[in-house]
């Protein structure tokens, strides 16, 4: 506890929508947990999703959200994120976490590199934008994949459960 990303701590649950020009749109439920490791400059992250109407798992991901250096005079913190996906994709993102008022913050991340296993879908770049307002977390995720330029793949709204 008591790091610059504390606003993310806890378990969040909610719903999202997914789309991309090459696939059918879909809806999903999601649960995310951010946990602190005492004395370490990162939060551990676990995410899983299920199809909103069909009883089956969809995407899952896990990783670490690291903060780097000092908090700036404006309150912003540099963030580095390392994520692994069971689809054979590994994402590394850099960005900033910037408080935007009492209990509010914006976390803007863009991929620095995306690595793929031999059989993974061709993901070239990603971007994630999170807005935290108290116990509500909204995010969008964009990707450039399967030959298409960076554009929306996901949007979701989650609430903190504990
Ligand atoms: C909430 C998280 C996510 C959910 C629920 C989700 C769900 C889906 C679904 C249902 C599809 C279409 C069917 C399929 O190919 O399985 C899909 C396609 C895809 N997703 Fe996601 N996804 C998520 C996150 C991601 C992330 C983080 C990436 C990349 C890092 C990604 C990359 C892709 C790609 C490359 C495709 C295939 C597009 C194509 O073949 O035309 N997804 N996703």
Coordinates of C-alpha atoms and ligand atoms in Angstrom, one line a residue:
X1 CA 0.0 0.0 0.0
X2 CA 0.8 3.7 -0.1
X3 CA 2.3 3.9 -3.6
X4 CA 1.2 6.3 -6.4
X5 CA -1.1 3.6 -7.9
X6 CA -3.0 2.9 -4.7
X7 CA -6.2 4.2 -6.4
X8 CA -6.2 1.0 -8.5
X9 CA -6.1 -1.4 -5.5
X10 CA -8.8 -3.9 -5.1
X11 CA -11.1 -6.1 -7.1
X12 CA -13.2 -4.5 -9.8
X13 CA -16.1 -6.1 -11.7
X14 CA -18.3 -5.0 -14.5
X15 CA -19.2 -5.2 -18.2
X16 CA -17.7 -4.3 -21.5
X17 CA -18.2 -4.3 -25.2
X18 CA -15.7 -5.5 -27.9
X19 CA -15.5 -4.8 -31.6
X20 CA -13.0 -4.7 -34.5
X21 CA -13.7 -4.5 -38.2
X22 CA -12.7 -8.2 -38.7
X23 CA -14.9 -9.7 -36.0
X24 CA -18.5 -9.8 -34.7
X25 CA -19.1 -7.4 -31.9
X26 CA -19.5 -9.0 -28.5
X27 CA -20.3 -8.2 -24.8
X28 CA -18.4 -9.5 -21.8
X29 CA -18.3 -9.4 -18.0
X30 CA -15.0 -8.8 -16.4
X31 CA -13.2 -9.1 -13.1
X32 CA -9.8 -7.4 -12.4
X33 CA -7.7 -7.5 -9.2
X34 CA -4.8 -5.2 -8.5
X35 CA -2.8 -6.2 -5.4
X36 CA 0.1 -4.6 -3.6
X37 CA 3.3 -6.4 -2.6
X38 CA 4.6 -4.7 0.5
X39 CA 7.7 -2.6 -0.2
X40 CA 7.7 -3.4 -4.0
X41 CA 7.2 -0.7 -6.6
X42 CA 4.4 -2.4 -8.5
X43 CA 0.9 -3.8 -8.4
X44 CA 0.2 -7.4 -9.4
X45 CA -2.7 -7.6 -11.9
X46 CA -5.0 -10.4 -12.8
X47 CA -7.9 -10.1 -15.2
X48 CA -10.5 -12.5 -16.5
X49 CA -13.6 -12.2 -18.7
X50 CA -16.6 -14.2 -19.7
X51 CA -19.1 -13.8 -22.6
X52 CA -22.0 -11.7 -21.3
X53 CA -24.8 -14.1 -22.5
X54 CA -23.1 -17.4 -23.4
X55 CA -21.6 -19.3 -20.4
X56 CA -18.0 -19.4 -21.5
X57 CA -14.7 -17.7 -20.7
X58 CA -13.3 -15.1 -23.1
X59 CA -10.0 -13.3 -22.8
X60 CA -7.7 -13.3 -19.7
X61 CA -4.5 -11.5 -18.9
X62 CA -2.0 -11.1 -16.1
X63 CA 1.0 -8.9 -15.3
X64 CA 2.6 -6.1 -13.3
X65 CA 2.0 -2.4 -13.2
X66 CA 5.2 -0.7 -12.2
X67 CA 5.7 2.9 -11.1
X68 CA 9.0 4.6 -11.9
X69 CA 10.9 7.6 -10.5
X70 CA 9.5 10.4 -8.5
X71 CA 6.0 11.8 -8.7
X72 CA 6.2 15.1 -10.7
X73 CA 5.2 18.5 -9.4
X74 CA 1.9 18.1 -11.1
X75 CA 1.4 14.7 -9.4
X76 CA 2.0 12.5 -12.4
X77 CA 3.8 9.2 -12.2
X78 CA 5.6 7.3 -15.0
X79 CA 4.1 3.8 -15.3
X80 CA 5.5 0.7 -17.0
X81 CA 3.2 -2.3 -17.6
X82 CA 4.1 -5.9 -18.5
X83 CA 1.2 -8.1 -19.6
X84 CA 0.9 -11.7 -20.7
X85 CA -2.0 -13.1 -22.7
X86 CA -2.9 -16.8 -23.1
X87 CA -3.3 -16.0 -26.9
X88 CA 0.5 -15.9 -27.2
X89 CA 0.8 -12.1 -27.0
X90 CA 3.1 -10.2 -24.5
X91 CA 2.5 -6.5 -24.2
X92 CA 4.8 -3.9 -22.7
X93 CA 3.3 -0.5 -22.3
X94 CA 4.6 2.9 -21.0
X95 CA 2.6 5.9 -19.9
X96 CA 1.5 8.2 -17.1
X97 CA -0.8 8.0 -14.1
X98 CA -2.1 11.5 -13.5
X99 CA -4.5 12.4 -10.6
X100 CA -7.3 14.6 -12.0
X101 CA -9.0 15.7 -8.8
X102 CA -10.1 14.2 -5.5
X103 CA -10.4 10.4 -6.1
X104 CA -10.0 10.8 -9.8
X105 CA -7.1 9.9 -12.1
X106 CA -6.3 9.1 -15.7
X107 CA -3.9 6.4 -16.7
X108 CA -2.8 6.6 -20.4
X109 CA -0.6 3.8 -21.8
X110 CA 0.8 3.0 -25.2
X111 CA 2.7 -0.1 -26.2
X112 CA 6.4 0.1 -26.4
X113 CA 6.6 -3.4 -27.8
X114 CA 4.4 -6.4 -28.5
X115 CA 5.9 -9.8 -28.8
X116 CA 4.1 -12.8 -30.4
X117 CA 4.5 -16.5 -30.2
X118 CA 4.7 -18.3 -33.6
X119 CA 1.0 -18.9 -33.8
X120 CA -0.4 -15.7 -32.2
X121 CA -2.6 -13.3 -34.1
X122 CA -0.6 -10.4 -35.6
X123 CA -0.9 -7.7 -33.0
X124 CA 1.4 -4.7 -33.8
X125 CA 0.5 -2.1 -31.2
X126 CA -1.9 -1.4 -28.4
X127 CA -3.1 1.6 -26.3
X128 CA -5.0 1.6 -23.0
X129 CA -6.8 4.5 -21.4
X130 CA -8.2 4.2 -17.9
X131 CA -10.2 6.8 -16.0
X132 CA -10.7 6.2 -12.2
X133 CA -13.5 8.1 -10.4
X134 CA -13.7 6.8 -6.8
X135 CA -15.0 3.3 -7.1
X136 CA -15.7 3.4 -10.8
X137 CA -13.1 2.5 -13.4
X138 CA -13.7 3.1 -17.2
X139 CA -11.3 1.9 -19.8
X140 CA -10.8 1.7 -23.5
X141 CA -8.3 -0.5 -25.3
X142 CA -7.2 0.1 -28.8
X143 CA -5.1 -2.2 -31.0
X144 CA -3.4 -2.3 -34.4
X145 CA -3.8 -6.0 -35.4
X146 CA -4.4 -8.4 -38.3
X147 CA -3.2 -5.7 -40.8
X148 CA -5.5 -2.9 -39.5
X149 CA -4.4 0.4 -38.0
X150 CA -4.7 1.2 -34.3
X151 CA -8.4 1.5 -33.4
X152 CA -10.9 0.5 -30.7
X153 CA -11.2 -3.1 -29.6
X154 CA -12.7 -2.8 -26.1
X155 CA -14.6 -0.4 -23.8
X156 CA -15.8 -1.3 -20.2
X157 CA -17.1 0.1 -17.0
X158 CA -16.1 -1.6 -13.7
X159 CA -16.9 -1.0 -10.0
X160 CA -14.7 -1.6 -7.1
X161 CA -16.0 -4.6 -5.0
X162 CA -13.5 -4.7 -2.2
Ligands
LIG1 C1 -11.4 -7.8 -22.1 C2 -10.4 -8.3 -22.9 C3 -10.7 -9.0 -24.2 C4 -11.8 -9.7 -24.7 C5 -13.0 -10.0 -23.9 C6 -11.5 -10.0 -26.0 C7 -12.4 -10.8 -26.8 C8 -12.2 -11.0 -28.1 C9 -13.1 -11.8 -29.0 C10 -14.5 -12.4 -28.5 C11 -12.6 -11.8 -30.2 C12 -13.3 -12.5 -31.5 C13 -13.2 -13.9 -31.5 C14 -11.8 -14.5 -31.2 O1 -10.9 -14.3 -32.1 O2 -11.6 -15.0 -30.1 C15 -11.3 -11.2 -30.2 C16 -10.5 -11.0 -31.2 C17 -9.2 -10.6 -31.1 N1 -8.6 -9.9 -30.0 FE1 -9.5 -9.6 -28.3 N2 -10.3 -9.6 -26.4 C18 -9.7 -8.9 -25.3 C19 -8.5 -8.3 -25.3 C20 -7.6 -8.3 -26.3 C21 -6.3 -7.8 -26.2 C22 -5.7 -7.2 -24.9 C23 -5.6 -8.0 -27.4 C24 -4.2 -7.7 -27.8 C25 -3.2 -7.5 -27.0 C26 -6.6 -8.7 -28.2 C27 -6.4 -9.0 -29.5 C28 -7.4 -9.6 -30.4 C29 -7.1 -10.0 -31.7 C30 -5.8 -9.9 -32.5 C31 -8.3 -10.6 -32.2 C32 -8.5 -11.2 -33.6 C33 -9.0 -10.3 -34.6 C34 -9.2 -11.1 -35.9 O3 -8.8 -12.2 -36.0 O4 -9.6 -10.5 -36.9 N3 -7.8 -8.8 -27.5 N4 -11.1 -10.7 -28.9

